[in-house]
Short mmCIF file of C-alpha atoms and ligand atoms in Angstrom, two decimals:
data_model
loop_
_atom_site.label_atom_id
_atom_site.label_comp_id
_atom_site.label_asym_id
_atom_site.label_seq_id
_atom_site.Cartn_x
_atom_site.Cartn_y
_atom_site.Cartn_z
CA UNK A 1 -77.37 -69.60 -2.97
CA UNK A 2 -79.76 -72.32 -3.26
CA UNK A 3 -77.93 -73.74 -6.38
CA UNK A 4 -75.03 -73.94 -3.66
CA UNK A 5 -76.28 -76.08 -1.29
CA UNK A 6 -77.65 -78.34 -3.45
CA UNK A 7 -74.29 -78.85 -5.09
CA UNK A 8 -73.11 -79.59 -1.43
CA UNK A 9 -75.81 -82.37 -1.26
CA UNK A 10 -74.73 -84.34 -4.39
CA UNK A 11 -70.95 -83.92 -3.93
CA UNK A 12 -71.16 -85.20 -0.38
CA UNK A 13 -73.29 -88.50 -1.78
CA UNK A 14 -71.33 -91.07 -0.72
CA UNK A 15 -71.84 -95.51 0.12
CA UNK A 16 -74.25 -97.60 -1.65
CA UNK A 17 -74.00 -99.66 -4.66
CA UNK A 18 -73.23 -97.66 -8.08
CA UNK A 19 -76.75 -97.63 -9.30
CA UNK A 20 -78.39 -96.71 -6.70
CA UNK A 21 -75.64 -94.09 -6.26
CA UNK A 22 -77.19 -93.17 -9.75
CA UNK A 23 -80.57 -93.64 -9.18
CA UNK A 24 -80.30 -90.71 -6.44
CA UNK A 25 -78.12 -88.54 -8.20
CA UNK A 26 -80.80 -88.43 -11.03
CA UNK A 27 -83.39 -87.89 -8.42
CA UNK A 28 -80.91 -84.75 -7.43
CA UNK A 29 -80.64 -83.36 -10.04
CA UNK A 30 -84.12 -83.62 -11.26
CA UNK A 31 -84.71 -81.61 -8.06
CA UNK A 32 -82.07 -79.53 -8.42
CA UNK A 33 -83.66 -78.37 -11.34
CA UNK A 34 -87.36 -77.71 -10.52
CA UNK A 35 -86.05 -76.15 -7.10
CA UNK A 36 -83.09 -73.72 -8.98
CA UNK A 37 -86.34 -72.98 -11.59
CA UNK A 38 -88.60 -72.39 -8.85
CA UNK A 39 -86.04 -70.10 -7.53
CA UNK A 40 -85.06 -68.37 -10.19
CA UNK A 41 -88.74 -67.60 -11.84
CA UNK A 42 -89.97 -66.35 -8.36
CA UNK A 43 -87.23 -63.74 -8.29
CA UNK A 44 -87.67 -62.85 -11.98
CA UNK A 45 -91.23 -62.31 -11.23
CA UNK A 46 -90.06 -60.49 -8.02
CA UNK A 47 -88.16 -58.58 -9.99
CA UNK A 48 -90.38 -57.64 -12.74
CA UNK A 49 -92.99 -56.70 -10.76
CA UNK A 50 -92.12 -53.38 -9.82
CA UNK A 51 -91.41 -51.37 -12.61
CA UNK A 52 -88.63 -48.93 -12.50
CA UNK A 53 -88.65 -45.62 -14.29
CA UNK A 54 -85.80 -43.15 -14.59
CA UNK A 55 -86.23 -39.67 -14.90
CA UNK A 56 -84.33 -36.28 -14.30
CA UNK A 57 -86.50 -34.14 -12.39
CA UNK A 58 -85.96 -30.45 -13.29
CA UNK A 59 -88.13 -30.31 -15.86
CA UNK A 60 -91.79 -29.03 -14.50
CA UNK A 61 -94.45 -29.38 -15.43
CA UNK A 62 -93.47 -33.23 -16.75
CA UNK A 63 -90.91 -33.95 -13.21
CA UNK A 64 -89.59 -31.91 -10.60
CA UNK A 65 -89.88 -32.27 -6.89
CA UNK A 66 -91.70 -29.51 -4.59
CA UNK A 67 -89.40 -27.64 -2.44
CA UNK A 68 -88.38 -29.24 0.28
CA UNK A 69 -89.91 -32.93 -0.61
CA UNK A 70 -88.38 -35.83 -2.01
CA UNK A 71 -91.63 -36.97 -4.09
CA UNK A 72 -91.47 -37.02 -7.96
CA UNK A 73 -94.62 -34.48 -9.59
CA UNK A 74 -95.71 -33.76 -12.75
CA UNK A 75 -97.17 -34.84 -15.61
CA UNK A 76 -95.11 -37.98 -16.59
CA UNK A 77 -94.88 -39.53 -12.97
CA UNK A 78 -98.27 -38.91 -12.79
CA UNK A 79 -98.90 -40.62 -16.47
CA UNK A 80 -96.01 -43.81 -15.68
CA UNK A 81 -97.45 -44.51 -12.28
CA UNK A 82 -101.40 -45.03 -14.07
CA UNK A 83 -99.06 -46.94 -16.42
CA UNK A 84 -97.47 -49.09 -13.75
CA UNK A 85 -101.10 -49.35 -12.42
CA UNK A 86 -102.93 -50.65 -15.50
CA UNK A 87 -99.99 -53.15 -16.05
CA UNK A 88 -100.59 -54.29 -11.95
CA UNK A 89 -97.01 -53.44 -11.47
CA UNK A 90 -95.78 -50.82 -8.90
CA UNK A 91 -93.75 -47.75 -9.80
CA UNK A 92 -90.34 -46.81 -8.33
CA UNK A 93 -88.68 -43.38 -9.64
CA UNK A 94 -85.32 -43.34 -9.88
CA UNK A 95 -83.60 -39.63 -10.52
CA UNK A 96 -80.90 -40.12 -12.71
CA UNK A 97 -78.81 -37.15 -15.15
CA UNK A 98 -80.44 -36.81 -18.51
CA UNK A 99 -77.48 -38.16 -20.26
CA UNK A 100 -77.57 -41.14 -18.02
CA UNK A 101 -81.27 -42.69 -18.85
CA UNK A 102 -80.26 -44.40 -22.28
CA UNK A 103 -77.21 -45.62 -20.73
CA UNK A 104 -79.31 -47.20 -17.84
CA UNK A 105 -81.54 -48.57 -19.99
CA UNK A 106 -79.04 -50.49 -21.69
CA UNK A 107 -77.47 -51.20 -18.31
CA UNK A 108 -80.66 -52.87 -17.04
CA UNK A 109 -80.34 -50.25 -14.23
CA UNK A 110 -83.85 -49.22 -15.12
CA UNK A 111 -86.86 -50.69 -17.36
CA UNK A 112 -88.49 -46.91 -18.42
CA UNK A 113 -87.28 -43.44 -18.93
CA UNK A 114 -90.14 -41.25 -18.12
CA UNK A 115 -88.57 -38.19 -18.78
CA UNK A 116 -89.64 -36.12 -21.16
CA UNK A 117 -87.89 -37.57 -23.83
CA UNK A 118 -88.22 -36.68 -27.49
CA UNK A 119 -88.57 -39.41 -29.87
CA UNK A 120 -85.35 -38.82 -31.97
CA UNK A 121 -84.33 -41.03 -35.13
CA UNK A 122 -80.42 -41.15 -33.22
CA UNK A 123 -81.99 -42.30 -29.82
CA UNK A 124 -84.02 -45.02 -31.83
CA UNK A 125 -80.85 -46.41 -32.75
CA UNK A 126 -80.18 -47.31 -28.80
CA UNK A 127 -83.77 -47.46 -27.54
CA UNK A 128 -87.40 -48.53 -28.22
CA UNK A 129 -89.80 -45.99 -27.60
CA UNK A 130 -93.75 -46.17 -26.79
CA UNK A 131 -96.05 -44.46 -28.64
CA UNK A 132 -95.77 -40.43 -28.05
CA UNK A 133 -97.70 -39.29 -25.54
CA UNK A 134 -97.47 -35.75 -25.34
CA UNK A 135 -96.57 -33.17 -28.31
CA UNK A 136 -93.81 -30.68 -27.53
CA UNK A 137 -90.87 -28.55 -29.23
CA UNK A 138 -87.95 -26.09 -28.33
CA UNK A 139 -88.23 -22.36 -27.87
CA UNK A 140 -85.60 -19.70 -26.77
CA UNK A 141 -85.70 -18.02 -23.40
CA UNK A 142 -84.05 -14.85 -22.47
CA UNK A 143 -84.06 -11.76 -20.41
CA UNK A 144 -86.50 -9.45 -20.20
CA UNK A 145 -84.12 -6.68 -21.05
CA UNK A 146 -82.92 -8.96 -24.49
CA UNK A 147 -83.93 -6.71 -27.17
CA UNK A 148 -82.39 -8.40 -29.96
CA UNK A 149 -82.59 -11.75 -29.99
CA UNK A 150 -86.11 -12.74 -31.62
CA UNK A 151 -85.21 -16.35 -33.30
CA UNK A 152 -82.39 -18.59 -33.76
CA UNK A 153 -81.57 -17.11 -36.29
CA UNK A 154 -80.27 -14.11 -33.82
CA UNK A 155 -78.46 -16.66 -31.82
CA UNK A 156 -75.32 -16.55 -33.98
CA UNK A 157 -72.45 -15.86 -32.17
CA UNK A 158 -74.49 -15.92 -28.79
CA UNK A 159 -73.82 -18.08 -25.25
CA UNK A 160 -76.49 -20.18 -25.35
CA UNK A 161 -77.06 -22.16 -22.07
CA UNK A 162 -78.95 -25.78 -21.86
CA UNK A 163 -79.43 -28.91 -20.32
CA UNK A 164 -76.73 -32.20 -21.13
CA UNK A 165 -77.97 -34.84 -23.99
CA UNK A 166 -81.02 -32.74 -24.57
CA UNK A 167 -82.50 -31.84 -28.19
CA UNK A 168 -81.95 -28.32 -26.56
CA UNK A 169 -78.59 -28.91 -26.76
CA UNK A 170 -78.11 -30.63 -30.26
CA UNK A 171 -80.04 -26.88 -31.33
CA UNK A 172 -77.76 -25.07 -29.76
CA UNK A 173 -75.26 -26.69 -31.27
CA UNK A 174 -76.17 -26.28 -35.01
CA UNK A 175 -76.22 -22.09 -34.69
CA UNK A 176 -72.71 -21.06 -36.35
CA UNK A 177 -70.40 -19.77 -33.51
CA UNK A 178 -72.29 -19.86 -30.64
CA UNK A 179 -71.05 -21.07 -27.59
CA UNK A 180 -72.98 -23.52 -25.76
CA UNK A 181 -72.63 -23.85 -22.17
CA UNK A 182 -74.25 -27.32 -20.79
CA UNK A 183 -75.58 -28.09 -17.47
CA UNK A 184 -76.84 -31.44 -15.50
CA UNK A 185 -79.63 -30.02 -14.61
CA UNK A 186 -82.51 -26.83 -15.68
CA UNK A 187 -82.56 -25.29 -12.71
CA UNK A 188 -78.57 -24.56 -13.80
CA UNK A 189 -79.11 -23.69 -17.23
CA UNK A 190 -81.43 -21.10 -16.09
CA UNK A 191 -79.73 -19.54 -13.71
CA UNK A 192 -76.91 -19.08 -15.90
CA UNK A 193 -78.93 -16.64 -17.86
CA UNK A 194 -79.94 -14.88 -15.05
CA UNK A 195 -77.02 -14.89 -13.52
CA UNK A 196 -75.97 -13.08 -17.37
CA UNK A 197 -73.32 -16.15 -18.27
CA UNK A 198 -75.58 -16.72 -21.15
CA UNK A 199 -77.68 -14.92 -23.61
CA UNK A 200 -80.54 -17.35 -24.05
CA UNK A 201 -81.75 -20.88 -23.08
CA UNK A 202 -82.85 -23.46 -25.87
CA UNK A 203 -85.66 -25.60 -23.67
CA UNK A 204 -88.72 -27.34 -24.21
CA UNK A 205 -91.16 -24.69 -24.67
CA UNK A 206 -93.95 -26.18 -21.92
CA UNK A 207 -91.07 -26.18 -19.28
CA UNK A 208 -89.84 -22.50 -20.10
CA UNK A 209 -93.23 -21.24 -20.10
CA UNK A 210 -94.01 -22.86 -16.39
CA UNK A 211 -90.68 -21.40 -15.39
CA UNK A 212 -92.04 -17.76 -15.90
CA UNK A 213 -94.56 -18.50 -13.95
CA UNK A 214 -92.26 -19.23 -11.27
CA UNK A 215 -88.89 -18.43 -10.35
CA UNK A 216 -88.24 -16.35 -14.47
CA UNK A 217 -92.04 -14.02 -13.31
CA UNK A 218 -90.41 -10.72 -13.97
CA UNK A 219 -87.09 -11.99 -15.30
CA UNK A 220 -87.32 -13.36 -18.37
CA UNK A 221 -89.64 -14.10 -21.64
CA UNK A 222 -90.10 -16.42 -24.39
CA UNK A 223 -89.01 -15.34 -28.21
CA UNK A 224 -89.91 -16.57 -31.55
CA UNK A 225 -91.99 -19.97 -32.64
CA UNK A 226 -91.88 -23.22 -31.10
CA UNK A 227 -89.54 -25.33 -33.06
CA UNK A 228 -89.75 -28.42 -34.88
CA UNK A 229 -92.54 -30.75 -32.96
CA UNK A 230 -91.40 -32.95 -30.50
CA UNK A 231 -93.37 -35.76 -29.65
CA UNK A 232 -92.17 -37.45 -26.10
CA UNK A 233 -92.24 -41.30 -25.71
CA UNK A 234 -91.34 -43.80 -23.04
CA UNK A 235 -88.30 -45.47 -23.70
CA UNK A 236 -87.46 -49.03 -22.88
CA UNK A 237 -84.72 -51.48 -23.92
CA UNK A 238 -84.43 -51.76 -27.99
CA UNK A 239 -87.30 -54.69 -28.98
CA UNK A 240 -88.51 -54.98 -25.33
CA UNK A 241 -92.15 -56.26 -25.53
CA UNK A 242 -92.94 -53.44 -22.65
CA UNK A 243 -93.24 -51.37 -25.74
CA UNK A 244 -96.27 -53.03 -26.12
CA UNK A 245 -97.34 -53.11 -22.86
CA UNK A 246 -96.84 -49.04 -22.35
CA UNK A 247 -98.60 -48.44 -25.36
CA UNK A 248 -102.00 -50.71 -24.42
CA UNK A 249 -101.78 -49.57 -20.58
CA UNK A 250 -101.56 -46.00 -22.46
CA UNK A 251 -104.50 -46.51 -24.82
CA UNK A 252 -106.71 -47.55 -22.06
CA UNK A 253 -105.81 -44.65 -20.14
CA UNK A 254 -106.85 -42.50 -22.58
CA UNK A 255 -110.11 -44.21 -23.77
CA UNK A 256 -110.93 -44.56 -19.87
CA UNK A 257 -110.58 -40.34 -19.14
CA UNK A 258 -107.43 -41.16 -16.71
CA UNK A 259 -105.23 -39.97 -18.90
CA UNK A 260 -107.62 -36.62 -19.76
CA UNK A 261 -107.53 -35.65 -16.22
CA UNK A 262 -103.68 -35.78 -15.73
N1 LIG B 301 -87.37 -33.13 -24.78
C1 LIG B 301 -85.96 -32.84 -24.65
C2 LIG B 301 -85.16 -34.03 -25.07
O1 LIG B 301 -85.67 -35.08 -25.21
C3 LIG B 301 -85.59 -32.43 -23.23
C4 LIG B 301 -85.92 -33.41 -22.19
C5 LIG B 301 -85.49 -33.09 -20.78
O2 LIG B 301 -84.68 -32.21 -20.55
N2 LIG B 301 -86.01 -33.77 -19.83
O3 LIG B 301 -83.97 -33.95 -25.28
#
């Protein structure tokens, strides 16, 4: 806008000899300059200042929101918001589909995903990730009266249920004729097995075991090993020096007991 109206101010120059019609344009545009910069580099630092983080919150312990509230809990909001902190930038949460954080990354739509996101060799292709910050892996859910499924193995043939874009998912997916049904979100996937549309979940194992402690207590169990390990990173924009910035804002938070005590 600014940029506009000085425009206006130069175009409507008008009397005077030719240099000093000169003189002042210089002068203009000299200030045109330092005032479009000044404009420009306060809203970039505006803009920078907050940082924004995208998550999809059905995944407790790591995001979900308490009944009947619209906050973001668990373990990574708690973990990006110290992040935010230690960089002196302020947090906003943004609750986006799972599938959607790489693609808003790449958008510019947000900086982070804080989301409980494996560090995969395919998403390094799109994204930059921080250093991991929490070790995880998949494990199969089903009902309590499942007597026969005990690995993946067992799966064959099976309806698997899980969440969109997940490493759940890409499991689920490698088991010869199974039929995988995807959902947006966990609290779907799950109750497609309870509702008995599928034999089993494939789900991080930390977010199927706090789900028997909740809404799967007398429902449903966990079978078999944890899976391959899964370590979880922050993922910015491919290069972006916030990388860098996570990972130093991380290592303090861990050398300073902050990060112990989430
Ligand atoms: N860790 C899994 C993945 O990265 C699942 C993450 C999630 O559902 N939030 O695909």
């Amino acid at each position: 806008m600014y940029n506009v109206i000085c425009f206006l101010k130069i175009s409507s120059l008008s009397g005077g000899t030719a240099m000093k019609k000169r003189t002042v344009l210089v002068g203009m545009l000299a200030a045109l300059t330092m005032f479009a910069a000044g404009c420009g580099g306060k809203d970039a630092a505006k803009e920078s200042k907050v940082l924004r983080a995208g998550t999809e919150p059905t995944f407790a312990p790591f995001e979900f929101q308490e009944k009947d509230s619209k906050d973001f809990t668990g373990f990574d909001m708690d973990l990006i918001r110290a992040i935010g902190k230690q960089m002196g930038r302020d947090v906003e949460i943004k609750n986006m589909g799972f599938d959607a954080l790489i693609p808003a990354i790449n958008s510019g739509n947000i900086d982070v995903v804080a989301s409980g996101m494996s560090i995969t060799e395919e998403r390094k292709k799109a994204v930059t990730f921080s250093d991991p910050y929490y070790t995880s892996g998949l494990a199969i859910i089903v009902r309590n009266d499942e007597n026969n499924i005990k690995s993946l193995k067992d799966l064959e043939g099976k309806t698997i249920s899980v969440q969109i874009g997940t490493t759940g998912a890409d499991k689920a997916a490698s088991v010869p004729g199974a039929k995988v049904k995807t959902f947006n979100t966990n609290a779907e996937v799950f109750l497609e097995l309870n509702n008995k549309n599928a034999d089993a979940v494939i789900i991080d194992r930390p977010v199927g075991a706090y789900f028997l402690t909740k809404e799967g207590k007398g429902q449903d169990k966990i079978v078999g090993e944890t899976m391959d390990a899964e370590p979880y990173g922050f993922a910015v924009k491919k290069d972006s020096k916030l990388a860098g910035e996570i990972n130093k804002a991380l290592g303090e938070l861990k050398k300073n007991g902050e990060y112990d005590k989430i």
